[in-house]
Short mmCIF file of C-alpha atoms in Angstrom, two decimals:
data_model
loop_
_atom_site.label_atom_id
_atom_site.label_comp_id
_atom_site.label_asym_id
_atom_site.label_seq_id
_atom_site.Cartn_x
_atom_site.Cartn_y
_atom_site.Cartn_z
CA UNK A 1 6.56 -19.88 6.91
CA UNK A 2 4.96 -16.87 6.23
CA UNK A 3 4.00 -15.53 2.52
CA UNK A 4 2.48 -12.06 1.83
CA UNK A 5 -0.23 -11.66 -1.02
CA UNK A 6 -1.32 -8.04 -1.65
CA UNK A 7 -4.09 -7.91 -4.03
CA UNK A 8 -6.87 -4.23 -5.30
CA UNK A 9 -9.88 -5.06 -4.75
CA UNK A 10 -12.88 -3.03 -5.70
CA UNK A 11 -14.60 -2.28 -2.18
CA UNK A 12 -13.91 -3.47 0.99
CA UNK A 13 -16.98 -4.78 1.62
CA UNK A 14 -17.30 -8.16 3.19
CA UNK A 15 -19.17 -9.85 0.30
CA UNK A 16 -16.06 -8.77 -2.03
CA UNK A 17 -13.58 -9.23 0.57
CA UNK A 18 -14.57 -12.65 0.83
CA UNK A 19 -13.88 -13.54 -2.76
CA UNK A 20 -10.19 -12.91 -2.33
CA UNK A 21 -9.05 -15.53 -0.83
CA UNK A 22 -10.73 -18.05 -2.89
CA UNK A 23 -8.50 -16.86 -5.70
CA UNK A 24 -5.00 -16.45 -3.44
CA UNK A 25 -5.60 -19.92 -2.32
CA UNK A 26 -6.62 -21.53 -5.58
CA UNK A 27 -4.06 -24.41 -4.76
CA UNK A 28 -5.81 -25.12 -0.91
CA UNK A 29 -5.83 -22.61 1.98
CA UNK A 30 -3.58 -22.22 4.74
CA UNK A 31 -3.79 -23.78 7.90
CA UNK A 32 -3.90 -19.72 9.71
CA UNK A 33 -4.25 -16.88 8.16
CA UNK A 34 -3.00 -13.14 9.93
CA UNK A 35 -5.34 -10.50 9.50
CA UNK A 36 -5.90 -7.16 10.84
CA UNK A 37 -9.25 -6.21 13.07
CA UNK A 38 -10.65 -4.16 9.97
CA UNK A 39 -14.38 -5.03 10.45
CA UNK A 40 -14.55 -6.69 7.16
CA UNK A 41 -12.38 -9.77 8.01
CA UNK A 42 -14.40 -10.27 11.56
CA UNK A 43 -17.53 -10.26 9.62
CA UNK A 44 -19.62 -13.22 9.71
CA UNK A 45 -19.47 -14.15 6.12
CA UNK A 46 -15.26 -14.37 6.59
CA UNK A 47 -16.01 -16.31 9.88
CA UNK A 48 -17.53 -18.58 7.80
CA UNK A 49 -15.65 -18.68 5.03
CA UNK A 50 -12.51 -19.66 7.72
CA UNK A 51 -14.13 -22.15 9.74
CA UNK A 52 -15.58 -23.91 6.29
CA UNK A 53 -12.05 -24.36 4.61
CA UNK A 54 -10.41 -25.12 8.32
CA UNK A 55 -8.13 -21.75 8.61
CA UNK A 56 -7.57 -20.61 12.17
CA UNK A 57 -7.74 -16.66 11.83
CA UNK A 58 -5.15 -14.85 13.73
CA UNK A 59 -6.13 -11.02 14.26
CA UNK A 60 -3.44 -8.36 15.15
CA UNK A 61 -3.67 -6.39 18.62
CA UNK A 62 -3.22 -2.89 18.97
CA UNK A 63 -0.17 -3.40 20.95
CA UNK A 64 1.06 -6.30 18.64
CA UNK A 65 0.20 -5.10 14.94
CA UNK A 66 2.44 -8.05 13.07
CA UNK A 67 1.26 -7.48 9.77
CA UNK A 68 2.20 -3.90 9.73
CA UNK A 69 4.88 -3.15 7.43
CA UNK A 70 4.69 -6.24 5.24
CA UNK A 71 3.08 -4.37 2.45
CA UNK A 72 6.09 -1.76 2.17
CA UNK A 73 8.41 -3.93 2.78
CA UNK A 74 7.25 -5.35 -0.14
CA UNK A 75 7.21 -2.69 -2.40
CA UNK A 76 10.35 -1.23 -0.79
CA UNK A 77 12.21 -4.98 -2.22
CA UNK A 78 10.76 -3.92 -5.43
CA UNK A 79 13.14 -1.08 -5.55
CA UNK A 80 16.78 -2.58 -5.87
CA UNK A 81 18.13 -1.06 -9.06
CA UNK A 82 16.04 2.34 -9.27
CA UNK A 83 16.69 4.05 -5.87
CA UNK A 84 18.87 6.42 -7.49
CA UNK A 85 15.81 7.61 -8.75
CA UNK A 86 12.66 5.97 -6.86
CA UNK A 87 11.75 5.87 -3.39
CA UNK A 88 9.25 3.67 -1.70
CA UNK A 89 7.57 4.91 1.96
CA UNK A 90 4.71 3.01 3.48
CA UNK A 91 2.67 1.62 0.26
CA UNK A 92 3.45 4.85 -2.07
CA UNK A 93 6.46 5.17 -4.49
CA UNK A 94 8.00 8.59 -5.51
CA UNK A 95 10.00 8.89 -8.73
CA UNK A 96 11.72 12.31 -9.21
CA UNK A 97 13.52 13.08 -12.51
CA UNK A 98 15.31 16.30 -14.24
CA UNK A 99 13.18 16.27 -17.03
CA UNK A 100 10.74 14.78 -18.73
CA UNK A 101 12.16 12.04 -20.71
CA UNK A 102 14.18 11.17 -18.07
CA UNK A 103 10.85 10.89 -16.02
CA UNK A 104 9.69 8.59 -18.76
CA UNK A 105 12.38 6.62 -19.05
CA UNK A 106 12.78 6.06 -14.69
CA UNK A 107 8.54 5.88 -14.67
CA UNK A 108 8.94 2.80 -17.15
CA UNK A 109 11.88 1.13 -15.11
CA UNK A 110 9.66 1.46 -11.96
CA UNK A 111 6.12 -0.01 -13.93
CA UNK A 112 8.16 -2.59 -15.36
CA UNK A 113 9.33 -4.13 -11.90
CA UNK A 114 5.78 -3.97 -10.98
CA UNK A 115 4.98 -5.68 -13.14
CA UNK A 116 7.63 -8.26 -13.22
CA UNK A 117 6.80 -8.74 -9.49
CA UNK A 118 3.17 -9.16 -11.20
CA UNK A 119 1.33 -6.17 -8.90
CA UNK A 120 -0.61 -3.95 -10.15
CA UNK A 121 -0.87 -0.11 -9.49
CA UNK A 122 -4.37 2.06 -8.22
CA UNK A 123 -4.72 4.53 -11.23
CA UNK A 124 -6.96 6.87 -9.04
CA UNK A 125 -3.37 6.73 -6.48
CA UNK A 126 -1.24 7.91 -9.16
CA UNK A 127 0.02 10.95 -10.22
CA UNK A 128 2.20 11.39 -13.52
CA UNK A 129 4.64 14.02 -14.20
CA UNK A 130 4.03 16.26 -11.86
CA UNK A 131 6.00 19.08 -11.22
CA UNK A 132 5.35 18.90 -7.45
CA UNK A 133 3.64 16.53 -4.91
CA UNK A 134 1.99 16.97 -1.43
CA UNK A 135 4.24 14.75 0.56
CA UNK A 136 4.22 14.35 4.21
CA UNK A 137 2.69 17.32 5.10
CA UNK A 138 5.20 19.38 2.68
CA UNK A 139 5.30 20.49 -0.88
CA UNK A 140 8.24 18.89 -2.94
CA UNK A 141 9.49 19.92 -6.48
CA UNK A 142 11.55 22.21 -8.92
CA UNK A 143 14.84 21.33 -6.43
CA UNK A 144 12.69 22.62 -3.41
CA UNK A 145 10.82 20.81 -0.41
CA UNK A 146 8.30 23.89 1.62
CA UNK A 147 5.89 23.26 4.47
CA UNK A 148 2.23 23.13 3.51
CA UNK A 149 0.98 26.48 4.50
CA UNK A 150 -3.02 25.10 5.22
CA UNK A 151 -1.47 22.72 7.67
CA UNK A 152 1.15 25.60 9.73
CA UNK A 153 -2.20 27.59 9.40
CA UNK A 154 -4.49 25.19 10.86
CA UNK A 155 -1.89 24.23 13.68
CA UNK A 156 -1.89 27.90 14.53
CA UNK A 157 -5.46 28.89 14.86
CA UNK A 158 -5.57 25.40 16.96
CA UNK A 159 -7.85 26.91 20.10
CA UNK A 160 -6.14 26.46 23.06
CA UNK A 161 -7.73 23.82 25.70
#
């Protein structure tokens, strides 16, 4: 049985990495545990952190990433309810209103699941009522979605090989 915990943490440092899953698995750790190959999970303080509470660590292959996805497939289950308004793609979610009340009112619908689902949002990720967003390599808002000039530019003056 699999279950997915997706928790902010300050750094990504092993020493704070490390105190993570001491507070996930406040109940007793798992008998394996999936991780990436981010060098802060292979770093000696996690090896010993697994082999001490007797969790057999798993690590993802570039040819066989299995944890990629879980995290927005999370956030896209948050959704049901709001998509006539909200969008989720990868670990991001867009909300696009008329105006702004109605941007208040579909931005509180949205929090509210989050925190419902009890998740928490990066403050320094968001951005709040604005009337457009870099998205995808495009500019989207006011009814309009436009390439980003910089990046046609820099594709252009790409030197040949």
């Amino acid at each position: 049985m699999w279950y997915l915990e997706a928790i902010a943490l300050a750094s990504t440092e092993a020493p704070v990495i490390v105190d993570a899953p001491t507070k996930i698995f406040q109940l007793g750790f798992p008998s394996e545990i999936l991780t990436d190959r981010g060098g802060n999970f292979l770093a000696e303080v996690m090896k010993c952190l697994w082999d001490c509470c007797g969790v057999k660590h798993l690590k993802t292959t570039a040819y066989r990433p299995q944890t990629n996805g879980l995290v927005a497939r999370l956030i896209k289950n948050l959704l049901p309810g709001v998509e006539q308004f909200a969008v989720a793609y990868t670990n991001n979610i867009t909300i696009f209103s008329q105006d702004f009340e109605s941007h208040l009112i579909h931005l509180t619908a949205v929090l509210d699941k989050i925190k419902r689902a009890e998740l928490t949002v990066k403050a320094k990720k968001c951005q709040l009522a604005s009337s457009e967003v870099a998205y995808l390599g495009h500019r989207v808002g006011g009814g309009t979605i436009a390439p980003m000039w910089e990046k046609i530019e820099a594709i252009r003056d790409w030197s040949l090989p």
